[in-house]
Short mmCIF file of N, CA and C in Angstrom, two decimals:
data_model
loop_
_atom_site.label_atom_id
_atom_site.label_comp_id
_atom_site.label_asym_id
_atom_site.label_seq_id
_atom_site.Cartn_x
_atom_site.Cartn_y
_atom_site.Cartn_z
N MET D 1 0.85 -1.18 0.00
CA MET D 1 0.00 0.00 0.00
C MET D 1 0.89 1.23 0.00
N SER D 2 0.52 2.17 -0.80
CA SER D 2 1.27 3.41 -0.94
C SER D 2 0.93 4.38 0.19
N ASP D 3 1.85 5.28 0.51
CA ASP D 3 1.57 6.35 1.48
C ASP D 3 0.93 7.54 0.79
N THR D 4 0.89 7.52 -0.53
CA THR D 4 0.32 8.61 -1.31
C THR D 4 -1.19 8.64 -1.16
N ILE D 5 -1.75 9.85 -1.02
CA ILE D 5 -3.20 10.00 -1.10
C ILE D 5 -3.50 11.07 -2.15
N ILE D 6 -4.57 10.87 -2.89
CA ILE D 6 -4.91 11.73 -4.02
C ILE D 6 -6.30 12.30 -3.81
N THR D 7 -6.43 13.59 -3.93
CA THR D 7 -7.71 14.27 -3.71
C THR D 7 -8.74 13.89 -4.77
N ILE D 8 -9.97 13.62 -4.31
CA ILE D 8 -11.10 13.37 -5.21
C ILE D 8 -12.01 14.59 -5.23
N CYS D 9 -12.49 15.01 -4.05
CA CYS D 9 -13.41 16.14 -3.99
C CYS D 9 -13.58 16.58 -2.54
N ALA D 10 -14.34 17.65 -2.35
CA ALA D 10 -14.70 18.10 -1.01
C ALA D 10 -15.78 17.16 -0.45
N SER D 11 -15.76 16.94 0.84
CA SER D 11 -16.71 16.03 1.50
C SER D 11 -18.15 16.43 1.22
N ASP D 12 -18.45 17.71 1.20
CA ASP D 12 -19.84 18.14 1.03
C ASP D 12 -20.37 17.96 -0.39
N GLU D 13 -19.53 17.49 -1.30
CA GLU D 13 -19.98 17.21 -2.67
C GLU D 13 -20.65 15.84 -2.78
N LEU D 14 -20.50 15.00 -1.75
CA LEU D 14 -21.11 13.67 -1.77
C LEU D 14 -22.25 13.62 -0.77
N LEU D 15 -23.47 13.54 -1.28
CA LEU D 15 -24.65 13.46 -0.43
C LEU D 15 -25.04 12.01 -0.23
N GLU D 16 -25.62 11.72 0.93
CA GLU D 16 -26.08 10.37 1.27
C GLU D 16 -26.98 9.82 0.17
N GLY D 17 -26.58 8.69 -0.44
CA GLY D 17 -27.38 8.03 -1.47
C GLY D 17 -27.53 8.83 -2.76
N GLY D 18 -26.72 9.87 -2.92
CA GLY D 18 -26.83 10.73 -4.09
C GLY D 18 -25.82 10.38 -5.17
N LYS D 19 -25.59 11.33 -6.06
CA LYS D 19 -24.63 11.13 -7.14
C LYS D 19 -23.25 10.83 -6.57
N GLY D 20 -22.53 9.96 -7.26
CA GLY D 20 -21.16 9.67 -6.89
C GLY D 20 -20.21 10.55 -7.67
N LYS D 21 -18.95 10.44 -7.35
CA LYS D 21 -17.88 11.15 -8.06
C LYS D 21 -16.95 10.13 -8.69
N ARG D 22 -16.70 10.30 -9.96
CA ARG D 22 -15.74 9.46 -10.68
C ARG D 22 -14.36 10.10 -10.61
N PHE D 23 -13.32 9.27 -10.69
CA PHE D 23 -11.95 9.78 -10.77
C PHE D 23 -11.13 8.80 -11.59
N ARG D 24 -10.15 9.34 -12.29
CA ARG D 24 -9.33 8.54 -13.19
C ARG D 24 -8.31 7.72 -12.42
N VAL D 25 -8.13 6.47 -12.84
CA VAL D 25 -7.13 5.57 -12.26
C VAL D 25 -6.55 4.71 -13.38
N THR D 26 -5.49 4.00 -13.05
CA THR D 26 -4.97 2.93 -13.90
C THR D 26 -5.11 1.66 -13.08
N ALA D 27 -5.81 0.67 -13.63
CA ALA D 27 -6.05 -0.59 -12.90
C ALA D 27 -5.49 -1.74 -13.73
N GLY D 28 -4.51 -2.44 -13.20
CA GLY D 28 -3.90 -3.55 -13.93
C GLY D 28 -3.31 -3.10 -15.25
N GLY D 29 -2.81 -1.88 -15.29
CA GLY D 29 -2.19 -1.34 -16.50
C GLY D 29 -3.17 -0.73 -17.49
N GLU D 30 -4.47 -0.72 -17.16
CA GLU D 30 -5.50 -0.20 -18.06
C GLU D 30 -6.08 1.11 -17.51
N ASP D 31 -6.21 2.13 -18.37
CA ASP D 31 -6.81 3.39 -17.95
C ASP D 31 -8.30 3.20 -17.78
N THR D 32 -8.82 3.61 -16.62
CA THR D 32 -10.23 3.44 -16.30
C THR D 32 -10.62 4.45 -15.24
N THR D 33 -11.72 4.22 -14.54
CA THR D 33 -12.14 5.13 -13.49
C THR D 33 -12.48 4.37 -12.22
N GLY D 34 -12.40 5.08 -11.13
CA GLY D 34 -12.92 4.63 -9.86
C GLY D 34 -14.07 5.56 -9.51
N PHE D 35 -14.78 5.24 -8.42
CA PHE D 35 -15.84 6.14 -7.99
C PHE D 35 -16.02 6.07 -6.49
N VAL D 36 -16.60 7.14 -5.95
CA VAL D 36 -16.96 7.18 -4.54
C VAL D 36 -18.43 7.57 -4.42
N VAL D 37 -19.08 7.02 -3.40
CA VAL D 37 -20.45 7.37 -3.04
C VAL D 37 -20.51 7.45 -1.52
N ARG D 38 -21.53 8.15 -1.03
CA ARG D 38 -21.74 8.18 0.42
C ARG D 38 -22.96 7.32 0.73
N TYR D 39 -22.75 6.36 1.64
CA TYR D 39 -23.84 5.47 2.03
C TYR D 39 -23.73 5.19 3.52
N ASP D 40 -24.84 5.34 4.24
CA ASP D 40 -24.87 5.12 5.68
C ASP D 40 -23.84 6.00 6.38
N GLY D 41 -23.66 7.23 5.84
CA GLY D 41 -22.76 8.20 6.44
C GLY D 41 -21.29 8.02 6.12
N VAL D 42 -20.94 6.96 5.38
CA VAL D 42 -19.53 6.64 5.10
C VAL D 42 -19.27 6.74 3.60
N VAL D 43 -18.10 7.27 3.25
CA VAL D 43 -17.72 7.32 1.84
C VAL D 43 -17.10 5.98 1.46
N ARG D 44 -17.62 5.38 0.40
CA ARG D 44 -17.13 4.09 -0.10
C ARG D 44 -16.55 4.30 -1.49
N GLY D 45 -15.49 3.59 -1.81
CA GLY D 45 -14.87 3.71 -3.12
C GLY D 45 -14.66 2.37 -3.78
N TYR D 46 -14.91 2.33 -5.10
CA TYR D 46 -14.75 1.10 -5.87
C TYR D 46 -14.21 1.41 -7.26
N LEU D 47 -13.62 0.40 -7.86
CA LEU D 47 -13.26 0.47 -9.26
C LEU D 47 -14.57 0.48 -10.04
N ASN D 48 -14.68 1.34 -11.03
CA ASN D 48 -15.92 1.48 -11.80
C ASN D 48 -15.99 0.40 -12.87
N ARG D 49 -16.16 -0.84 -12.40
CA ARG D 49 -16.15 -1.99 -13.29
C ARG D 49 -17.07 -3.07 -12.72
N CYS D 50 -18.10 -3.44 -13.46
CA CYS D 50 -19.04 -4.47 -13.04
C CYS D 50 -18.30 -5.80 -12.88
N ALA D 51 -18.70 -6.57 -11.86
CA ALA D 51 -18.08 -7.88 -11.64
C ALA D 51 -18.55 -8.91 -12.66
N HIS D 52 -19.66 -8.64 -13.32
CA HIS D 52 -20.23 -9.56 -14.31
C HIS D 52 -19.49 -9.44 -15.64
N VAL D 53 -19.44 -8.24 -16.18
CA VAL D 53 -18.72 -7.93 -17.42
C VAL D 53 -17.95 -6.65 -17.14
N PRO D 54 -16.68 -6.57 -17.47
CA PRO D 54 -15.88 -5.40 -17.09
C PRO D 54 -16.25 -4.11 -17.85
N ILE D 55 -17.43 -3.56 -17.51
CA ILE D 55 -17.88 -2.29 -18.07
C ILE D 55 -18.21 -1.35 -16.92
N GLU D 56 -18.25 -0.05 -17.20
CA GLU D 56 -18.56 0.93 -16.16
C GLU D 56 -20.01 0.78 -15.71
N LEU D 57 -20.25 1.08 -14.43
CA LEU D 57 -21.56 0.90 -13.83
C LEU D 57 -22.54 2.03 -14.10
N ASP D 58 -22.09 3.28 -14.03
CA ASP D 58 -23.02 4.41 -14.03
C ASP D 58 -23.68 4.65 -15.38
N TRP D 59 -24.99 4.98 -15.32
CA TRP D 59 -25.75 5.23 -16.55
C TRP D 59 -25.53 6.62 -17.06
N ASN D 60 -25.54 7.59 -16.19
CA ASN D 60 -25.08 8.95 -16.48
C ASN D 60 -23.94 9.17 -15.51
N GLU D 61 -23.05 10.07 -15.85
CA GLU D 61 -21.88 10.25 -14.99
C GLU D 61 -22.30 10.49 -13.54
N GLY D 62 -21.84 9.61 -12.65
CA GLY D 62 -22.10 9.74 -11.23
C GLY D 62 -23.36 9.07 -10.73
N ASP D 63 -24.18 8.52 -11.63
CA ASP D 63 -25.41 7.83 -11.22
C ASP D 63 -25.13 6.34 -11.01
N PHE D 64 -24.83 6.00 -9.74
CA PHE D 64 -24.48 4.62 -9.39
C PHE D 64 -25.59 3.91 -8.63
N PHE D 65 -26.41 4.66 -7.88
CA PHE D 65 -27.46 4.04 -7.07
C PHE D 65 -28.68 3.70 -7.92
N ASP D 66 -29.38 2.64 -7.52
CA ASP D 66 -30.67 2.34 -8.13
C ASP D 66 -31.68 3.38 -7.63
N MET D 67 -32.91 3.29 -8.09
CA MET D 67 -33.91 4.30 -7.73
C MET D 67 -34.22 4.32 -6.24
N SER D 68 -34.03 3.22 -5.53
CA SER D 68 -34.30 3.17 -4.09
C SER D 68 -33.20 3.85 -3.28
N GLY D 69 -32.01 4.00 -3.87
CA GLY D 69 -30.88 4.56 -3.15
C GLY D 69 -30.24 3.57 -2.19
N LEU D 70 -30.63 2.29 -2.29
CA LEU D 70 -30.11 1.27 -1.39
C LEU D 70 -29.02 0.40 -2.00
N TYR D 71 -28.95 0.36 -3.33
CA TYR D 71 -28.00 -0.52 -4.01
C TYR D 71 -27.26 0.24 -5.10
N LEU D 72 -26.03 -0.20 -5.36
CA LEU D 72 -25.30 0.25 -6.54
C LEU D 72 -25.74 -0.66 -7.68
N MET D 73 -25.95 -0.10 -8.86
CA MET D 73 -26.52 -0.90 -9.95
C MET D 73 -25.76 -0.69 -11.25
N CYS D 74 -25.49 -1.79 -11.94
CA CYS D 74 -24.87 -1.74 -13.26
C CYS D 74 -25.93 -1.31 -14.27
N SER D 75 -25.65 -0.25 -15.00
CA SER D 75 -26.63 0.29 -15.95
C SER D 75 -26.85 -0.63 -17.14
N THR D 76 -25.92 -1.52 -17.43
CA THR D 76 -26.03 -2.37 -18.61
C THR D 76 -26.79 -3.66 -18.34
N HIS D 77 -26.45 -4.36 -17.27
CA HIS D 77 -27.04 -5.68 -17.02
C HIS D 77 -27.94 -5.75 -15.80
N GLY D 78 -28.03 -4.66 -15.03
CA GLY D 78 -28.90 -4.66 -13.86
C GLY D 78 -28.34 -5.37 -12.64
N ALA D 79 -27.07 -5.74 -12.66
CA ALA D 79 -26.47 -6.34 -11.47
C ALA D 79 -26.54 -5.32 -10.34
N ILE D 80 -26.87 -5.77 -9.13
CA ILE D 80 -26.92 -4.85 -7.99
C ILE D 80 -25.92 -5.29 -6.92
N TYR D 81 -25.36 -4.28 -6.27
CA TYR D 81 -24.31 -4.49 -5.28
C TYR D 81 -24.64 -3.75 -4.00
N LEU D 82 -24.22 -4.33 -2.88
CA LEU D 82 -24.37 -3.67 -1.59
C LEU D 82 -23.34 -2.55 -1.49
N PRO D 83 -23.77 -1.32 -1.25
CA PRO D 83 -22.82 -0.20 -1.22
C PRO D 83 -21.77 -0.30 -0.11
N GLU D 84 -22.14 -0.95 1.01
CA GLU D 84 -21.21 -1.01 2.13
C GLU D 84 -20.09 -2.02 1.94
N SER D 85 -20.27 -3.00 1.03
CA SER D 85 -19.24 -4.03 0.85
C SER D 85 -18.85 -4.27 -0.60
N GLY D 86 -19.69 -3.84 -1.54
CA GLY D 86 -19.45 -4.13 -2.96
C GLY D 86 -19.86 -5.52 -3.37
N ARG D 87 -20.41 -6.31 -2.45
CA ARG D 87 -20.83 -7.68 -2.78
C ARG D 87 -22.09 -7.67 -3.64
N CYS D 88 -22.15 -8.62 -4.57
CA CYS D 88 -23.31 -8.78 -5.43
C CYS D 88 -24.53 -9.15 -4.59
N ALA D 89 -25.64 -8.42 -4.82
CA ALA D 89 -26.87 -8.69 -4.09
C ALA D 89 -27.95 -9.24 -5.02
N GLY D 90 -27.68 -9.31 -6.32
CA GLY D 90 -28.66 -9.83 -7.24
C GLY D 90 -28.30 -9.55 -8.68
N GLY D 91 -28.84 -10.37 -9.57
CA GLY D 91 -28.56 -10.19 -10.99
C GLY D 91 -27.41 -11.08 -11.44
N PRO D 92 -26.85 -10.79 -12.61
CA PRO D 92 -25.87 -11.68 -13.23
C PRO D 92 -24.47 -11.66 -12.60
N CYS D 93 -24.28 -10.91 -11.52
CA CYS D 93 -22.95 -10.83 -10.89
C CYS D 93 -22.74 -11.90 -9.83
N ARG D 94 -23.62 -12.89 -9.74
CA ARG D 94 -23.62 -13.91 -8.70
C ARG D 94 -22.22 -14.24 -8.16
N GLY D 95 -22.06 -14.04 -6.87
CA GLY D 95 -20.81 -14.39 -6.21
C GLY D 95 -19.72 -13.36 -6.41
N GLY D 96 -19.95 -12.36 -7.22
CA GLY D 96 -18.94 -11.35 -7.49
C GLY D 96 -18.97 -10.21 -6.49
N ARG D 97 -18.04 -9.32 -6.67
CA ARG D 97 -18.01 -8.11 -5.86
C ARG D 97 -17.22 -7.05 -6.59
N LEU D 98 -17.52 -5.82 -6.26
CA LEU D 98 -16.76 -4.71 -6.83
C LEU D 98 -15.40 -4.64 -6.15
N ARG D 99 -14.40 -4.18 -6.87
CA ARG D 99 -13.05 -4.05 -6.30
C ARG D 99 -12.96 -2.78 -5.49
N PRO D 100 -12.74 -2.90 -4.16
CA PRO D 100 -12.70 -1.69 -3.32
C PRO D 100 -11.44 -0.86 -3.55
N ILE D 101 -11.59 0.42 -3.31
CA ILE D 101 -10.48 1.37 -3.34
C ILE D 101 -10.43 2.01 -1.96
N THR D 102 -9.26 2.11 -1.38
CA THR D 102 -9.12 2.71 -0.05
C THR D 102 -9.42 4.20 -0.13
N ILE D 103 -10.37 4.62 0.72
CA ILE D 103 -10.82 6.01 0.76
C ILE D 103 -10.53 6.59 2.13
N ILE D 104 -10.10 7.83 2.14
CA ILE D 104 -9.84 8.55 3.39
C ILE D 104 -10.64 9.85 3.33
N GLU D 105 -11.41 10.10 4.38
CA GLU D 105 -12.13 11.37 4.49
C GLU D 105 -11.60 12.08 5.72
N GLN D 106 -11.03 13.25 5.50
CA GLN D 106 -10.48 14.02 6.61
C GLN D 106 -10.46 15.50 6.27
N GLN D 107 -10.68 16.31 7.27
CA GLN D 107 -10.63 17.77 7.14
C GLN D 107 -11.43 18.29 5.94
N GLY D 108 -12.63 17.72 5.77
CA GLY D 108 -13.53 18.21 4.74
C GLY D 108 -13.17 17.82 3.32
N GLN D 109 -12.26 16.85 3.16
CA GLN D 109 -11.85 16.40 1.83
C GLN D 109 -11.93 14.87 1.74
N ILE D 110 -12.10 14.38 0.51
CA ILE D 110 -12.11 12.94 0.26
C ILE D 110 -10.93 12.61 -0.64
N TYR D 111 -10.17 11.60 -0.24
CA TYR D 111 -8.96 11.17 -0.95
C TYR D 111 -9.05 9.68 -1.24
N TRP D 112 -8.28 9.24 -2.22
CA TRP D 112 -8.12 7.80 -2.45
C TRP D 112 -6.64 7.46 -2.34
N GLN D 113 -6.39 6.19 -2.00
CA GLN D 113 -5.02 5.72 -1.80
C GLN D 113 -4.71 4.59 -2.78
N PRO D 114 -3.71 4.78 -3.64
CA PRO D 114 -3.31 3.72 -4.58
C PRO D 114 -2.85 2.45 -3.86
N ASP D 115 -2.92 1.33 -4.57
CA ASP D 115 -2.41 0.07 -4.05
C ASP D 115 -1.62 -0.61 -5.17
N ASP D 116 -1.34 -1.89 -5.02
CA ASP D 116 -0.53 -2.59 -6.03
C ASP D 116 -1.23 -2.75 -7.37
N TYR D 117 -2.57 -2.70 -7.38
CA TYR D 117 -3.33 -2.92 -8.60
C TYR D 117 -3.90 -1.62 -9.17
N ILE D 118 -4.40 -0.77 -8.29
CA ILE D 118 -5.01 0.50 -8.72
C ILE D 118 -4.04 1.63 -8.41
N THR D 119 -3.56 2.27 -9.45
CA THR D 119 -2.53 3.28 -9.33
C THR D 119 -3.03 4.60 -9.93
N PRO D 120 -2.30 5.69 -9.70
CA PRO D 120 -2.72 6.96 -10.29
C PRO D 120 -2.82 6.86 -11.82
N ALA D 121 -3.75 7.62 -12.35
CA ALA D 121 -3.94 7.63 -13.81
C ALA D 121 -2.66 8.12 -14.49
N ARG D 122 -2.41 7.54 -15.65
CA ARG D 122 -1.27 7.99 -16.44
C ARG D 122 -1.61 9.34 -17.04
N ALA D 123 -0.61 10.16 -17.20
CA ALA D 123 -0.84 11.53 -17.74
C ALA D 123 -1.37 11.50 -19.15
#
C-alpha cells in the first residue's frame, strides 16, 4: 500500500445516497475510473467496473445508485451491489463483488489511496 493520497473532492460534494464522483485511475495497466459514493454516512470507493462484465456501472456520470438509493446498480445488465461491501446482491454478478479502493475522508476532503493494482492515472 502506498503512502500517497490523491484528492477526489470536497466532502460536502457527496450526499447520502446521491450522485457519486468518478476519478481517473490505472487498474492492472488499463486506464479506467474509480468512484466514490456516500452510504450510511460513510464514503465508499470502488473500481468502476461491473463484476459480471468489465464495463462501467453508471448510466449517467455519477449515477451509481438504483432508484431506491439502497443498491449500486450496473446500468447495462442490472447487477446490484451492496454499497457497504461491494458484494453482489442480485442479478448476473452472482458471487462477485466490486473491487474496493481505499478512501480517506479528513478535514472536509475525500482522498483515495493507490495500491498494487489501482494506481494513479497515467498523464
